[in-house]
Coordinates of C-alpha atoms in Angstrom, one line a residue:
M1 CA -61.7 87.5 -31.1
T2 CA -62.5 85.7 -27.9
D3 CA -66.0 84.4 -26.8
T4 CA -67.2 83.9 -30.3
L5 CA -69.9 81.7 -31.9
R6 CA -69.9 81.0 -35.6
T7 CA -72.6 79.3 -37.6
L8 CA -72.1 77.6 -40.9
I9 CA -74.8 76.3 -43.3
F10 CA -74.0 73.4 -45.6
N11 CA -76.9 73.7 -48.0
Q12 CA -76.3 70.7 -50.3
S13 CA -75.8 68.5 -47.3
S14 CA -78.8 69.9 -45.4
C15 CA -76.5 70.3 -42.3
R16 CA -75.4 73.2 -40.1
A17 CA -72.5 73.6 -37.7
H18 CA -72.0 75.8 -34.7
L19 CA -68.4 76.5 -33.5
V20 CA -67.9 78.3 -30.1
H21 CA -64.7 79.4 -28.4
L22 CA -65.1 80.9 -24.9
T23 CA -62.3 82.5 -22.8
N24 CA -63.3 85.6 -20.8
S25 CA -66.9 84.4 -20.1
W26 CA -65.7 80.9 -19.2
Q27 CA -63.0 82.3 -16.9
Q28 CA -65.6 84.3 -15.1
V29 CA -67.5 81.1 -14.4
V30 CA -64.3 79.4 -13.2
N31 CA -63.3 82.4 -11.0
N32 CA -66.6 82.5 -9.2
N33 CA -66.0 79.0 -7.6
T34 CA -63.2 76.6 -7.0
Y35 CA -63.9 73.2 -8.5
P36 CA -61.7 70.1 -8.8
K37 CA -60.2 69.8 -12.3
P38 CA -62.4 67.0 -13.5
V39 CA -65.5 68.9 -12.4
E40 CA -64.3 72.1 -14.1
K41 CA -63.7 70.1 -17.3
V42 CA -67.2 68.7 -17.6
L43 CA -68.8 72.1 -16.6
G44 CA -66.8 73.8 -19.3
E45 CA -68.0 71.3 -21.9
L46 CA -71.6 71.8 -20.7
V47 CA -71.2 75.6 -21.0
A48 CA -69.9 75.3 -24.6
A49 CA -72.8 73.0 -25.4
S50 CA -75.4 75.3 -23.9
T51 CA -74.1 78.2 -26.0
M52 CA -74.4 76.3 -29.2
L53 CA -77.8 74.8 -28.4
S54 CA -79.2 78.2 -27.5
A55 CA -77.9 79.7 -30.7
S56 CA -79.6 76.9 -32.7
L57 CA -83.0 78.0 -31.5
K58 CA -85.3 80.7 -32.8
F59 CA -86.4 81.5 -29.2
E60 CA -86.4 84.5 -27.0
G61 CA -85.5 83.4 -23.5
S62 CA -83.1 81.0 -21.8
L63 CA -81.9 77.5 -22.5
I64 CA -80.9 75.6 -19.4
I65 CA -79.2 72.3 -19.3
Q66 CA -79.4 70.4 -16.0
I67 CA -77.6 67.2 -15.4
Q68 CA -78.7 65.5 -12.1
G69 CA -76.1 62.9 -11.0
D70 CA -75.8 60.0 -8.6
G71 CA -72.0 60.4 -8.2
P72 CA -69.9 63.1 -6.6
I73 CA -71.7 65.7 -8.7
R74 CA -75.3 66.0 -7.7
L75 CA -76.2 68.8 -10.1
L76 CA -74.6 70.5 -13.2
V77 CA -76.4 73.6 -14.5
A78 CA -75.4 75.6 -17.6
E79 CA -77.7 78.4 -18.9
C80 CA -77.4 80.5 -22.0
N81 CA -80.0 83.1 -23.1
S82 CA -80.9 84.3 -26.6
R83 CA -78.4 87.1 -26.2
L84 CA -75.6 84.5 -25.6
G85 CA -75.4 85.6 -22.0
L86 CA -74.2 82.5 -20.0
R87 CA -73.7 81.3 -16.5
A88 CA -73.1 77.9 -14.8
T89 CA -72.7 76.2 -11.5
V90 CA -72.2 72.8 -9.9
K91 CA -73.5 71.2 -6.7
L92 CA -71.2 68.5 -5.2
A93 CA -72.2 65.8 -2.8
E94 CA -71.2 66.5 0.8
N95 CA -67.6 65.4 1.5
A96 CA -67.3 64.4 -2.2
K97 CA -63.9 62.9 -3.0
I98 CA -63.0 63.3 -6.7
P99 CA -60.0 61.5 -8.2
D100 CA -57.9 63.4 -10.7
N101 CA -58.7 60.9 -13.4
A102 CA -62.5 60.9 -12.8
N103 CA -64.5 61.0 -16.0
F104 CA -68.0 62.2 -16.7
K105 CA -69.6 58.9 -16.0
D106 CA -67.7 58.6 -12.7
L107 CA -68.8 62.0 -11.7
V108 CA -72.6 62.0 -12.5
N109 CA -73.7 58.6 -13.6
A110 CA -71.9 56.2 -11.3
T111 CA -74.8 53.8 -10.9
G112 CA -76.7 54.6 -14.1
K113 CA -79.4 56.8 -12.5
G114 CA -78.3 60.2 -13.8
I115 CA -80.7 62.3 -15.9
C116 CA -80.3 65.1 -18.4
A117 CA -83.0 67.9 -18.7
I118 CA -83.1 70.7 -21.2
I119 CA -85.4 73.6 -20.2
L120 CA -86.6 76.4 -22.4
D121 CA -87.7 79.4 -20.3
P122 CA -89.4 82.1 -22.4
R123 CA -88.3 85.7 -21.7
N124 CA -91.8 87.0 -21.4
R125 CA -93.4 84.0 -19.7
L126 CA -97.1 84.4 -19.0
P127 CA -98.4 84.0 -15.4
G128 CA -98.9 80.3 -14.8
Q129 CA -97.0 79.3 -17.9
A130 CA -94.5 76.6 -17.2
P131 CA -91.2 76.4 -19.1
Y132 CA -90.8 73.5 -21.6
Q133 CA -88.8 70.7 -20.2
G134 CA -87.5 67.5 -21.8
I135 CA -85.8 64.8 -19.7
V136 CA -83.8 61.7 -20.7
P137 CA -81.5 59.3 -18.9
L138 CA -77.8 59.9 -19.2
S139 CA -76.1 58.0 -21.9
G140 CA -72.5 57.2 -22.7
T141 CA -69.4 58.3 -20.9
T142 CA -69.1 62.0 -21.8
V143 CA -71.2 65.2 -21.8
A144 CA -71.2 65.0 -25.6
D145 CA -72.6 61.4 -25.6
S146 CA -75.5 62.4 -23.3
L147 CA -76.5 65.5 -25.3
E148 CA -76.3 63.7 -28.6
A149 CA -78.6 61.0 -27.2
Y150 CA -80.9 63.7 -25.9
M151 CA -81.1 65.4 -29.3
H152 CA -81.7 62.1 -31.0
S153 CA -84.5 60.9 -28.7
S154 CA -86.2 64.2 -27.9
E155 CA -85.7 66.4 -30.9
Q156 CA -85.2 63.7 -33.6
L157 CA -82.1 65.6 -34.8
E158 CA -78.9 63.7 -35.6
T159 CA -76.2 65.6 -33.8
R160 CA -72.4 65.2 -33.4
L161 CA -70.8 67.2 -30.6
I162 CA -67.1 67.8 -30.0
L163 CA -66.5 69.4 -26.6
N164 CA -63.3 70.4 -24.8
S165 CA -62.4 72.6 -21.9
D166 CA -59.6 73.5 -19.5
A167 CA -59.2 76.3 -16.9
T168 CA -58.9 79.0 -19.5
T169 CA -61.0 77.9 -22.5
A170 CA -64.3 76.1 -23.3
A171 CA -64.8 75.1 -26.9
G172 CA -67.3 73.2 -29.0
V173 CA -68.3 72.1 -32.4
M174 CA -71.9 71.0 -33.0
L175 CA -72.9 69.4 -36.3
Q176 CA -76.6 68.8 -37.0
Q177 CA -78.4 67.1 -39.8
M178 CA -81.4 69.3 -40.7
P179 CA -84.7 68.1 -42.2
Q180 CA -84.7 67.9 -46.0
H181 CA -87.4 69.7 -48.0
G182 CA -88.5 67.8 -51.0
G183 CA -85.1 66.2 -51.4
V184 CA -83.5 69.4 -52.9
V185 CA -82.1 72.1 -50.6
S186 CA -80.9 74.6 -53.2
S187 CA -80.3 74.8 -57.0
K188 CA -77.9 72.0 -56.6
A189 CA -78.8 68.3 -55.9
F190 CA -78.8 67.1 -52.4
D191 CA -75.4 65.6 -51.3
A192 CA -76.4 62.3 -49.7
D193 CA -72.9 61.7 -48.4
G194 CA -72.5 65.2 -46.9
W195 CA -73.5 64.3 -43.3
D196 CA -71.0 61.4 -43.1
R197 CA -68.2 63.5 -44.7
L198 CA -68.8 66.5 -42.4
K199 CA -68.9 64.2 -39.3
A200 CA -65.6 62.6 -40.4
L201 CA -64.0 66.1 -40.7
I202 CA -64.9 67.2 -37.2
N203 CA -63.9 63.8 -35.7
T204 CA -60.3 64.6 -36.7
L205 CA -60.2 67.5 -34.3
Q206 CA -57.7 67.1 -31.5
T207 CA -58.2 68.6 -28.0
E208 CA -55.1 70.8 -28.0
E209 CA -55.8 72.2 -31.5
H210 CA -59.5 72.8 -30.5
L211 CA -58.7 74.8 -27.4
A212 CA -56.0 76.8 -29.1
T213 CA -57.9 77.8 -32.3
E214 CA -60.6 80.4 -32.5
T215 CA -63.7 79.8 -34.5
D216 CA -62.9 81.6 -37.7
E217 CA -59.6 79.8 -38.2
L218 CA -61.0 76.5 -37.1
A219 CA -63.8 76.7 -39.6
K220 CA -61.3 77.2 -42.3
R221 CA -59.2 74.3 -41.2
L222 CA -62.1 71.9 -41.0
F223 CA -64.3 72.9 -43.9
W224 CA -62.0 74.6 -46.4
E225 CA -63.2 72.3 -49.2
E226 CA -66.9 72.4 -48.3
D227 CA -67.7 76.1 -49.2
P228 CA -70.4 76.6 -46.5
D229 CA -72.5 79.8 -46.0
G230 CA -71.5 81.6 -42.9
L231 CA -73.9 83.6 -40.7
A232 CA -72.7 86.7 -38.8
E233 CA -70.4 86.0 -35.9
R234 CA -71.9 86.4 -32.5
Q235 CA -70.3 87.3 -29.2
A236 CA -71.0 85.4 -25.9
H237 CA -70.6 86.9 -22.5
F238 CA -71.0 86.0 -18.8
E239 CA -74.4 87.3 -17.5
C240 CA -76.0 86.4 -14.2
T241 CA -79.7 87.3 -13.9
C242 CA -79.9 87.2 -10.1
S243 CA -81.3 90.3 -8.3
R244 CA -82.5 91.4 -4.9
E245 CA -86.1 91.4 -6.3
K246 CA -85.8 87.8 -7.5
V247 CA -84.3 86.6 -4.3
G248 CA -87.1 88.4 -2.4
K249 CA -89.7 86.6 -4.5
M250 CA -88.0 83.3 -3.7
L251 CA -88.1 84.0 0.0
V252 CA -91.8 84.7 -0.2
T253 CA -92.4 81.2 -1.7
L254 CA -90.7 79.7 1.4
G255 CA -93.5 81.2 3.6
Q256 CA -93.4 83.5 6.6
A257 CA -93.2 80.8 9.1
E258 CA -90.0 79.4 7.7
L259 CA -88.4 82.8 7.5
D260 CA -89.5 83.5 11.1
D261 CA -87.7 80.3 12.2
A262 CA -84.6 81.4 10.4
L263 CA -84.7 84.9 11.9
S264 CA -85.1 83.4 15.4
E265 CA -81.6 82.0 15.1
K266 CA -79.9 85.0 13.7
P267 CA -80.9 88.6 12.9
T268 CA -80.7 88.3 9.1
V269 CA -81.4 85.9 6.2
E270 CA -78.4 85.7 3.9
I271 CA -78.6 84.3 0.4
Q272 CA -75.7 83.9 -1.9
C273 CA -76.1 83.3 -5.7
D274 CA -74.6 80.0 -6.8
F275 CA -73.7 81.5 -10.2
C276 CA -72.0 84.8 -9.4
N277 CA -71.5 84.8 -5.6
A278 CA -73.5 88.0 -5.2
A279 CA -74.7 88.2 -1.6
Y280 CA -78.2 89.4 -0.5
T281 CA -79.1 90.2 3.1
F282 CA -82.6 90.5 4.5
T283 CA -83.4 91.8 8.0
R284 CA -86.7 91.0 9.8
A285 CA -88.1 94.3 8.6
D286 CA -87.1 93.5 5.0
C287 CA -88.8 90.1 5.2
N288 CA -92.0 91.6 6.7
A289 CA -92.0 94.1 3.9
L290 CA -91.9 91.3 1.3
F291 CA -95.1 89.8 2.6
A292 CA -96.8 93.2 3.2
A293 CA -96.1 94.2 -0.4
D294 CA -98.8 91.7 -1.5
H295 CA -96.6 89.5 -3.6
P296 CA -98.5 86.4 -4.8
N297 CA -97.5 83.5 -2.6
E298 CA -97.0 80.9 -5.2
G299 CA -95.0 77.7 -4.8
P300 CA -92.1 76.9 -7.0
E301 CA -93.1 76.0 -10.6
E302 CA -93.1 72.3 -11.2
N303 CA -90.9 72.4 -14.2
A304 CA -88.7 75.3 -13.2
P305 CA -85.0 74.6 -12.4
P306 CA -84.8 74.5 -8.5
T307 CA -81.6 76.4 -8.2
L308 CA -82.2 79.3 -10.6
H309 CA -83.3 82.2 -8.4

């Protein structure tokens, strides 16, 4: 099956692995925009990572990975909610020129000033409650390097990520070493060598094999001697949460004076979603109605992702 996420638990090693293989949902992201191949590759890797990280949390809401860059890519965003609904987008620098051989570091961390933020936005966030946000400098030369460093520094979880993508498939394997409880994780003794052994197994994975193999078969190939416990397979899907109501609330935060200026130049305000390309048009009467409806005129939340409207 396509668009699947599989979770494996290695009790004696106190480790868990997530494997994700995305086709239809990833192709919907690709088809919504036209990106240069190197940009498409790193975005696919980020989408695969966001799906696995979201699945690793006991959390109702959305996990958002934002990478702010100082190269041709100014912003990478991948979002996955607790239902494994995902979306993603990229903002490029104006007149960006991207060589075919550009790597992740070239694209987002050219002078070492890029940052990685992971944001947890609860589904039923209370008024005034800000999403949780953790930020670290970018590390290494790949998406996987940066996220491994984030997990180590912010979450104190040893993590190994294998990420690959092309125009049709985004795939990932995430191995995490979980906290031990009293040194024994089941009726059998703790396997002190398990983490290194499991990490060595996933390090054997080659790009072509990874992209061509779905999660069930890949789990068998990698871990056939390990006898892990498997959790129920889950399905991922493309899901954009934009709506006319949300765009209206965003327009209110801009203030009536700014909207009046925009409407003085043309008869409508037009907003296009960066994620799904849905277009929303507001006339002067529509904009006046937004303010007349007594919406609270709050500014953007300090920790909220600036492009997620």
